[in-house]
Amino acid sequence: MNSGTPSSSAAGAGSADSIAPRRNSKRPKYSRFTQQELPACKPILTPKWVIGTFLLVSVIFIPIGVVSLFASRDVVEIVDRYETECIPETLRNDKVGFIQSDRSKTCQRTLRVPKNMKQPIYVYYQLDNFYQNHRRYVKSRSDQQLRNNGSLQDTGPCKPEDNTAGGPIVPCGLIAWSLFNDTYGFTRNNQQLDVNKKGISWKSDREHKFGKNVFPRNFQSGTLKGGATLNPNVSLSEQEDLIVWMRTAALPTFRKLYGKIEVDLQRDDLINVTLENNYNTYSFSGKKKLVLSTTSWLGGKNDFVGIAYLTVGGLCFFLALVFLLIYLIKPRQLGDPSYLSWNRNPSGH
Amino acid sequence: MAGWRGSRGGGDGTPSDDRIASSQTVRLGKVQPQAPGHRTVFCNDREANSLAKYKIMGVVNLFMGKRKIRYIHSEVNHIESQMIAWVHDIEVVASWSGDSLQWLLLWIVGLKGALRYHLLGFLLWLRTSEGNSVSTTKYDVFTFLPKGLFEQFRRVANLYFLMISILSCTPVSPVSPITNVLPLSLVLLVSLVKEAWEDWKRFQNDMSINNSNVEVLQDWNWVPTPWKKLQVGDIIRVNQDGFFPADLMFLASTNPDGVCYVETANLDGETNLKIRKAPERTWDFVSPDKVSEFKGEVQCEQPNNSLYTFTGNLIIDKQILPLSPNQLLLRGCSLRNTEYIVGAVIFTGHETKVMMNSMKIPSKRSTLEKKLDKLILALFTVLFCMCLLGSIGSGVFINSKYHYLRFDTSEAQFDPDHRFVVAILTFFTLITLYSPIIPISLYVSVEMIKFIQSTQFINNDLRMYHAESNTPALARTSNLNEELGQVEYIFSDKTGTLTRNLMEFFKCSIGGEVYGTGVSETEIGAAQRTGVKVDAQKRSSAASERGFNFDDARLMRGAWRNEPNPDCCKEFFRCLAICHTVLPEGDESPERIRYQAASPDEAALVVAAKNFGFFFYRRTPTMIYVRESHVDKMGKVQDVPYEILNVLEFNSTRKRQSVVCRYPDGRLVLYCKGADTVIYERLVDGNPDLKRMSREHLEQFGASGLRTLCLAYKNLKPDVYESWNEKYIHAKSALRDREKKLDEVSGHQYSQPNIKKFQVAEQIEKDLILIGCTAIEDKLQEGVPACIETLSRAGIKIWVLTGDKMETAINIAYGSEVACKLINNGMKQFVISSETEAIREVEDKACHTSRRCFSHLGDQIELARYMKELVKNELKSCHEEAQKFLHMDSAPKLALIIDGKCLMYALDPSLRGMLLNFSLNCTAVVCCRVSPLQKAQVTSLVKKGANKITLSIGDGANDVSMIQAAHVGVGISGQEGMQAVMASDFAIAQFRFLTDLLLVHGRWSYHRICKVVTYFFYKNLTFTLTQFWFTFETGFSGQRLYDDWFQSLYNVIFTALPVIIIGLFDKDVSANLSKKYPELYKEGIRNAFFKWRVVATWAFFAIYQSLVLYYFVVASSKRAINSSGKLFGLWDVSTMAFTCVIVTVNLRLLMMCNTLTRWHHISVGGSILFWFIFVFIYSGVALPNKEQENIYFVIYVLMSTIYFYLTLILVPVAALFCDFLYMGVQRWFFPYDYQIVQEIHRHEADTSRIGLLEVGQSQLTPDEVRSYAIMQLPGEKSRHTGFAFDSPGYESFFASQAGVFVPQKAWDVARRASMRSKPKTPRTPRTPRTPQRN
């Protein structure tokens, strides 16, 4: 057990001390990570950088703004608010009563085309104060049921429009139930303008979300009718009005695509609209508007993007100038030690 | 019945809760009261022990929660008794391994009949494999989940999210449960995995310890047995360099005289060897044959955590032998210089003293974290307001006119008739919706960042590695990293912290004559201060040896014989050579011998004696051998053996040490050395000249910054000694109960046997004859003055709290080249001292009435009253003067010097406020002659009274209280003991490393954590506010804007990594610049980056950004968004908004970076990229059985429009526009200091690495040199170690087995002591005593 003679042990003790640190060294291993010396660039927001960045932003933003503003200005838009005008003047005191009665609700409107409109001309209806984004409303649908024929019973979230005595409602839920049912017919010089209602919905909705072999059942068969009825013999994937309607809007004021008029309209053309004013927005005093609009490469008439770009770009340009002026008049010397707080008031903080 | 009652002894008065206390973990330094009763251990007899346990433990107190079940078994059968004994044991174990065992046990003992019998029998069988095994794990398989989860939910944030998750399962919730459950479970998962990993490491460590082998006596043979199989009473053999597996009673060793040497480094960090001595009766139990015959009975105290006390009796053949700590070999210590020892196991497993001593690390929370709590609270308020607003809105909105929404009575939340109910329910809806405003992953992220900061950065910093002592820095807790960046007050110990604690014998005064020609460092400093040039060459270059820096021809080489008082010199040297507890090691020649001493002072004194020709070369338990250069004739040498009769040991209350020795000629002498105050009190009357002279010399030495000791002796008459010795031995060997009767002193911190002993010692240490005094120089540590200067430039105020004399302290503190630059001549100094004439006078008056000062109670009270008045007046005048100075323009800086006695009165509640006010105005404060308690008091005075962030640094046990009292405790490691380190939060090897710790790591951590926290705040606020704005347009229905998955992954995936990266890598200025411009640190002291103003700024930008994010996106998608006239639906808009949020928030992070490593790019780019990948997959796949597929195909629809891209550019730019403007203006017109420093050094490459190369080059291994070379190659990017948690929590045990060093983790220090550290087999045995050679 005892190892070594005394003399060697003494010598060993001496040498062990000098060797031991090398082997048992607790010296941390060097790595750039642990020594916090990872290669890094150190951007400093110098005045030049500030001015440069502002200039760069303005240089990029102003053209984009101009282009998108032009695109937006190219679009011709006709908006006609009709919810009050389409009620006979005598009955305007009780709009809700009128809309719930069985009277004829056909209404004639005349629109004047302010500029030449190239086809396709998109027909929208715009609702106001209509909370398609209400929590109760948004969740009141069953995508399973819309897609699969076999999922008729999947009406879980659809309450209260889920079932009737005759079985589950297809499509169930408040969204479908409250389907918009005003209709528009257009004539120009007594000549019918066809409204193409195909292809007004997103392709992905049409093909994936609404089943080809799912047909409406028990729809609007309850005592309370919310809106349009659906042809039970047409599959849901072809009911594009429904598909458009069911892509719920983000805001309480929204437009929905109604159809396309695939004829050019000339300036000062008078368009007669034959309008079935069926949908009840009167109880919550919502507005209804009919919109005819062309599109540019960018889309519909929306000045906002262009103006926003121009504003941001212009502000940046302005600030670049201001900073440049300051820089020229009273430059701040970079790294001037006199800026250090302990140099400014040496007595301490 | 009577039997057990008797055995409980005086425990009747003890409240039964003591039992609980003793099984709980206790902090080191506080000794718990001993458990009542005694324990009997039968050596070498397992059967008897299991039976015996029953006899003694007739009562088992089992505590489960507050319930106490008492079993009294007077006559039960054998197995039952074993069970009862075991029930007690399991209780001890259960307190360690969690509650489950206790509950199990409670259940079992509550059973009746055969089932109980069998179950207990089964558990008893299990127990046979338990014995000495220890478990330091926090959890076991069964308790992990419940206990771990419980721990997690103790955090308010987690609990909040648990409640939100539950809420989100109700119909009230607008989001599916996944939204809140997923982040919560991810966060919990991460935390639990971390816990499990740490615990697994602990378990592995335990296992390897439990399974290591030790030789146990079985059937006349030594049989290797795993540690865990050891049982009480077993006889075992431990070989050289082996570790003791349990607390052993020392029976025999191979050394003659039955001694062995133990190293207690694992216990208290002291590396000097300690002697243990077996009872004489058992010395020959070395061979198996002999020891097998041994049948003894040990009666001893119950297991307790006091490392330095032990009382018990060994009963052999009805002979009672007293046992003391000297016969106890503690688990965790190792055997040195002894071939092997034989011992009997007394305490096993968790009952061993070291395990009873393992402590929970006191958890401190950083100030920033506390402020963070306030921020969270503020967020709660904001959340509440938002919800309230929304719920009121919903109550107003709800109306049956919205016929398409079909508001009716079927659903309470949409019942227009009960608006109030609607509002309340909507309130809950909104809480779930806005829950992300509280950043759930904040705590776990911050914890992770801090963990990596401390384990990877602080522990591995080469700048804080001390090569001489081979000690790296150690962060024992990761809670306080950022606290290091805000420290305003440092309380420093002097000895061992500012000074090296490397003592050198420097001067002495013998019989009224001063010897020693050296000039101390402080003297040089003092001289320079007064303008006198001192020739540095004058410094003694004769420092031939460590510990000896003395040169005076009058004494050296035997010249002392020609001095006027040779006899005095002789006694002086003998006193040095005899009166100590030093152990010699190595060859018995003056050149090669090494001394193992408890304190460096002692070693220095013995070395000095050696150099004077009194060479102490051998020690046995009863003898000290001194080779004296012959007293009468030069050149002759004589070996003189002195018999050591008693050693009256040194401690901080006694402040002296005495040895009673018998000369070969029978002369009995008591040698005593100690502090001047205590020695002077005990001097014999007469010889006033010598006393006066010596006192003058003492003051002179003290003024030179030297540590002084007085030496004295006394001749004893044999009969006086005998009668005293009897009393002394009586006191020493007495068992506890008897002492209690004898003991009159109460409330003392020492255990009673010691007090008794001291009282007896007091009787003989009187009427001493003064020989002279020694002066030892304690050199300043390297770099201390520079470090102090840097720190004070950083706005940190350093207070020195020392036990030294005022003169020494002032000199050390004085601002010169060599001494610390705390005080300088330009300062206005205020000295409040008890050493004034006025006080002396009163003291003397008090002294007149009784022989010893302060012993008369009445005088003491009078003195106290007088002192208090005096201190009050002094303070008042100082304060007024200071106020005067404060209003002056070019006021000098102030310094306060106060001594312990005055401090005691100044800390009185009535004066405390004034003291605080005044001292806060001082740039330097020196408190001398302070006790450990006062150190802590001063620390908490500033901490609590002034609300400043404090740091205490110290190295010794007397600094523990101060270290624990301060916000941050720093221990100096690699020196004296480990106690300060064990109590500290950070351990560094040198005082000067404080600059790195505070100015570099602390500052960076502070910056980083501030950034992380404010960023978290910002990103969650921004995100939630977009939801909030949307709520206004949904009729306050609480419709969610974002998809469930978006919301749930926002915090944990899409924005998680970059913020961690910034928490790890962001660097405003390099390490070198941090130290070059210490003033930068002031930003941390002012808390410039986490003020309410900063938070408000972030909140403002969060609001602005959320407005831009929401309204810009919504506004740009109102109309047809492509040429085919189609429109966006709700989910298209929301996905677009979410994309913008992700991009904006991640870009904002890039904007706030000071440095950009590629990890920044990767993490930010990766986060954005990951979002797109996620949404491509998520919206591309139609999941079956999902009721609503809102997001289906949305991203493809979006990406087919130009609007999407236009918005994606516009919105982030517009959102960040204001931030950028703010940053530009701020930097241009109101730059922070660090920004200026960045600019000054903008063209310089980071030079810190080069500096490090120079420092570290010599110590680099070839591998590292090569990796440097690779790194330096142009264009070559460095190899990155990655931030995988390489072995977090990996216990040093295994690593050290493999020869690799792993820095200690906070959690393994508790177990450190019980660990078998690296096998020291390659090391050849150190044998100081080699009897074979002469």
JSON list of C-alpha atoms in Angstrom, two decimals, chain A residues 127-191:
[
{"chain": "A", "resi": 127, "resn": "LEU", "atom": "CA", "xyz": [-72.21, 47.56, -46.05]},
{"chain": "A", "resi": 128, "resn": "ASP", "atom": "CA", "xyz": [-71.67, 49.81, -43.15]},
{"chain": "A", "resi": 129, "resn": "ASN", "atom": "CA", "xyz": [-71.93, 49.21, -39.44]},
{"chain": "A", "resi": 130, "resn": "PHE", "atom": "CA", "xyz": [-72.16, 45.53, -40.18]},
{"chain": "A", "resi": 131, "resn": "TYR", "atom": "CA", "xyz": [-70.02, 43.55, -37.74]},
{"chain": "A", "resi": 132, "resn": "GLN", "atom": "CA", "xyz": [-68.94, 40.60, -39.75]},
{"chain": "A", "resi": 133, "resn": "ASN", "atom": "CA", "xyz": [-65.99, 40.50, -37.40]},
{"chain": "A", "resi": 134, "resn": "HIS", "atom": "CA", "xyz": [-68.05, 40.09, -34.29]},
{"chain": "A", "resi": 135, "resn": "ARG", "atom": "CA", "xyz": [-66.86, 37.17, -32.24]},
{"chain": "A", "resi": 136, "resn": "ARG", "atom": "CA", "xyz": [-70.23, 35.52, -32.20]},
{"chain": "A", "resi": 137, "resn": "TYR", "atom": "CA", "xyz": [-70.48, 35.91, -35.94]},
{"chain": "A", "resi": 138, "resn": "VAL", "atom": "CA", "xyz": [-66.99, 34.89, -36.99]},
{"chain": "A", "resi": 139, "resn": "LYS", "atom": "CA", "xyz": [-67.03, 31.59, -35.21]},
{"chain": "A", "resi": 140, "resn": "SER", "atom": "CA", "xyz": [-70.50, 30.68, -36.35]},
{"chain": "A", "resi": 141, "resn": "ARG", "atom": "CA", "xyz": [-69.55, 28.43, -39.22]},
{"chain": "A", "resi": 142, "resn": "SER", "atom": "CA", "xyz": [-68.35, 24.92, -39.75]},
{"chain": "A", "resi": 143, "resn": "ASP", "atom": "CA", "xyz": [-65.64, 24.49, -42.32]},
{"chain": "A", "resi": 144, "resn": "GLN", "atom": "CA", "xyz": [-65.88, 20.74, -42.01]},
{"chain": "A", "resi": 145, "resn": "GLN", "atom": "CA", "xyz": [-69.45, 20.80, -43.01]},
{"chain": "A", "resi": 146, "resn": "LEU", "atom": "CA", "xyz": [-68.84, 23.14, -45.91]},
{"chain": "A", "resi": 147, "resn": "ARG", "atom": "CA", "xyz": [-66.14, 20.94, -47.32]},
{"chain": "A", "resi": 148, "resn": "ASN", "atom": "CA", "xyz": [-67.28, 17.38, -46.74]},
{"chain": "A", "resi": 149, "resn": "ASN", "atom": "CA", "xyz": [-70.52, 15.83, -47.64]},
{"chain": "A", "resi": 150, "resn": "GLY", "atom": "CA", "xyz": [-70.07, 13.44, -44.77]},
{"chain": "A", "resi": 151, "resn": "SER", "atom": "CA", "xyz": [-69.77, 16.06, -42.11]},
{"chain": "A", "resi": 152, "resn": "LEU", "atom": "CA", "xyz": [-73.35, 17.21, -42.09]},
{"chain": "A", "resi": 153, "resn": "GLN", "atom": "CA", "xyz": [-73.61, 16.85, -38.37]},
{"chain": "A", "resi": 154, "resn": "ASP", "atom": "CA", "xyz": [-70.58, 19.00, -37.72]},
{"chain": "A", "resi": 155, "resn": "THR", "atom": "CA", "xyz": [-72.56, 21.97, -36.61]},
{"chain": "A", "resi": 156, "resn": "GLY", "atom": "CA", "xyz": [-70.82, 22.49, -33.33]},
{"chain": "A", "resi": 157, "resn": "PRO", "atom": "CA", "xyz": [-69.94, 26.17, -33.52]},
{"chain": "A", "resi": 158, "resn": "CYS", "atom": "CA", "xyz": [-73.00, 27.11, -35.56]},
{"chain": "A", "resi": 159, "resn": "LYS", "atom": "CA", "xyz": [-75.46, 27.84, -32.81]},
{"chain": "A", "resi": 160, "resn": "PRO", "atom": "CA", "xyz": [-78.07, 29.12, -32.93]},
{"chain": "A", "resi": 161, "resn": "GLU", "atom": "CA", "xyz": [-78.38, 28.34, -36.67]},
{"chain": "A", "resi": 162, "resn": "ASP", "atom": "CA", "xyz": [-77.31, 24.73, -36.47]},
{"chain": "A", "resi": 163, "resn": "ASN", "atom": "CA", "xyz": [-80.30, 22.47, -36.64]},
{"chain": "A", "resi": 164, "resn": "THR", "atom": "CA", "xyz": [-83.88, 22.47, -37.66]},
{"chain": "A", "resi": 165, "resn": "ALA", "atom": "CA", "xyz": [-86.53, 19.91, -37.10]},
{"chain": "A", "resi": 166, "resn": "GLY", "atom": "CA", "xyz": [-85.55, 18.46, -40.44]},
{"chain": "A", "resi": 167, "resn": "GLY", "atom": "CA", "xyz": [-81.93, 17.88, -39.55]},
{"chain": "A", "resi": 168, "resn": "PRO", "atom": "CA", "xyz": [-78.79, 19.88, -39.67]},
{"chain": "A", "resi": 169, "resn": "ILE", "atom": "CA", "xyz": [-78.67, 23.04, -41.68]},
{"chain": "A", "resi": 170, "resn": "VAL", "atom": "CA", "xyz": [-76.17, 23.18, -44.52]},
{"chain": "A", "resi": 171, "resn": "PRO", "atom": "CA", "xyz": [-74.49, 25.64, -44.59]},
{"chain": "A", "resi": 172, "resn": "CYS", "atom": "CA", "xyz": [-74.98, 26.23, -40.92]},
{"chain": "A", "resi": 173, "resn": "GLY", "atom": "CA", "xyz": [-74.18, 29.21, -38.79]},
{"chain": "A", "resi": 174, "resn": "LEU", "atom": "CA", "xyz": [-74.96, 32.87, -38.62]},
{"chain": "A", "resi": 175, "resn": "ILE", "atom": "CA", "xyz": [-72.71, 33.88, -41.45]},
{"chain": "A", "resi": 176, "resn": "ALA", "atom": "CA", "xyz": [-74.47, 31.80, -44.03]},
{"chain": "A", "resi": 177, "resn": "TRP", "atom": "CA", "xyz": [-77.84, 32.54, -42.51]},
{"chain": "A", "resi": 178, "resn": "SER", "atom": "CA", "xyz": [-77.36, 36.26, -42.89]},
{"chain": "A", "resi": 179, "resn": "LEU", "atom": "CA", "xyz": [-76.31, 36.01, -46.53]},
{"chain": "A", "resi": 180, "resn": "PHE", "atom": "CA", "xyz": [-76.75, 39.32, -48.35]},
{"chain": "A", "resi": 181, "resn": "ASN", "atom": "CA", "xyz": [-79.70, 39.22, -50.68]},
{"chain": "A", "resi": 182, "resn": "ASP", "atom": "CA", "xyz": [-79.98, 42.53, -52.49]},
{"chain": "A", "resi": 183, "resn": "THR", "atom": "CA", "xyz": [-79.70, 42.01, -56.21]},
{"chain": "A", "resi": 184, "resn": "TYR", "atom": "CA", "xyz": [-78.68, 44.37, -58.95]},
{"chain": "A", "resi": 185, "resn": "GLY", "atom": "CA", "xyz": [-79.55, 44.42, -62.62]},
{"chain": "A", "resi": 186, "resn": "PHE", "atom": "CA", "xyz": [-77.87, 46.89, -64.95]},
{"chain": "A", "resi": 187, "resn": "THR", "atom": "CA", "xyz": [-79.08, 48.39, -68.21]},
{"chain": "A", "resi": 188, "resn": "ARG", "atom": "CA", "xyz": [-77.47, 50.93, -70.40]},
{"chain": "A", "resi": 189, "resn": "ASN", "atom": "CA", "xyz": [-79.67, 52.63, -72.90]},
{"chain": "A", "resi": 190, "resn": "ASN", "atom": "CA", "xyz": [-82.24, 49.96, -72.19]},
{"chain": "A", "resi": 191, "resn": "GLN", "atom": "CA", "xyz": [-79.70, 47.42, -73.12]}
]
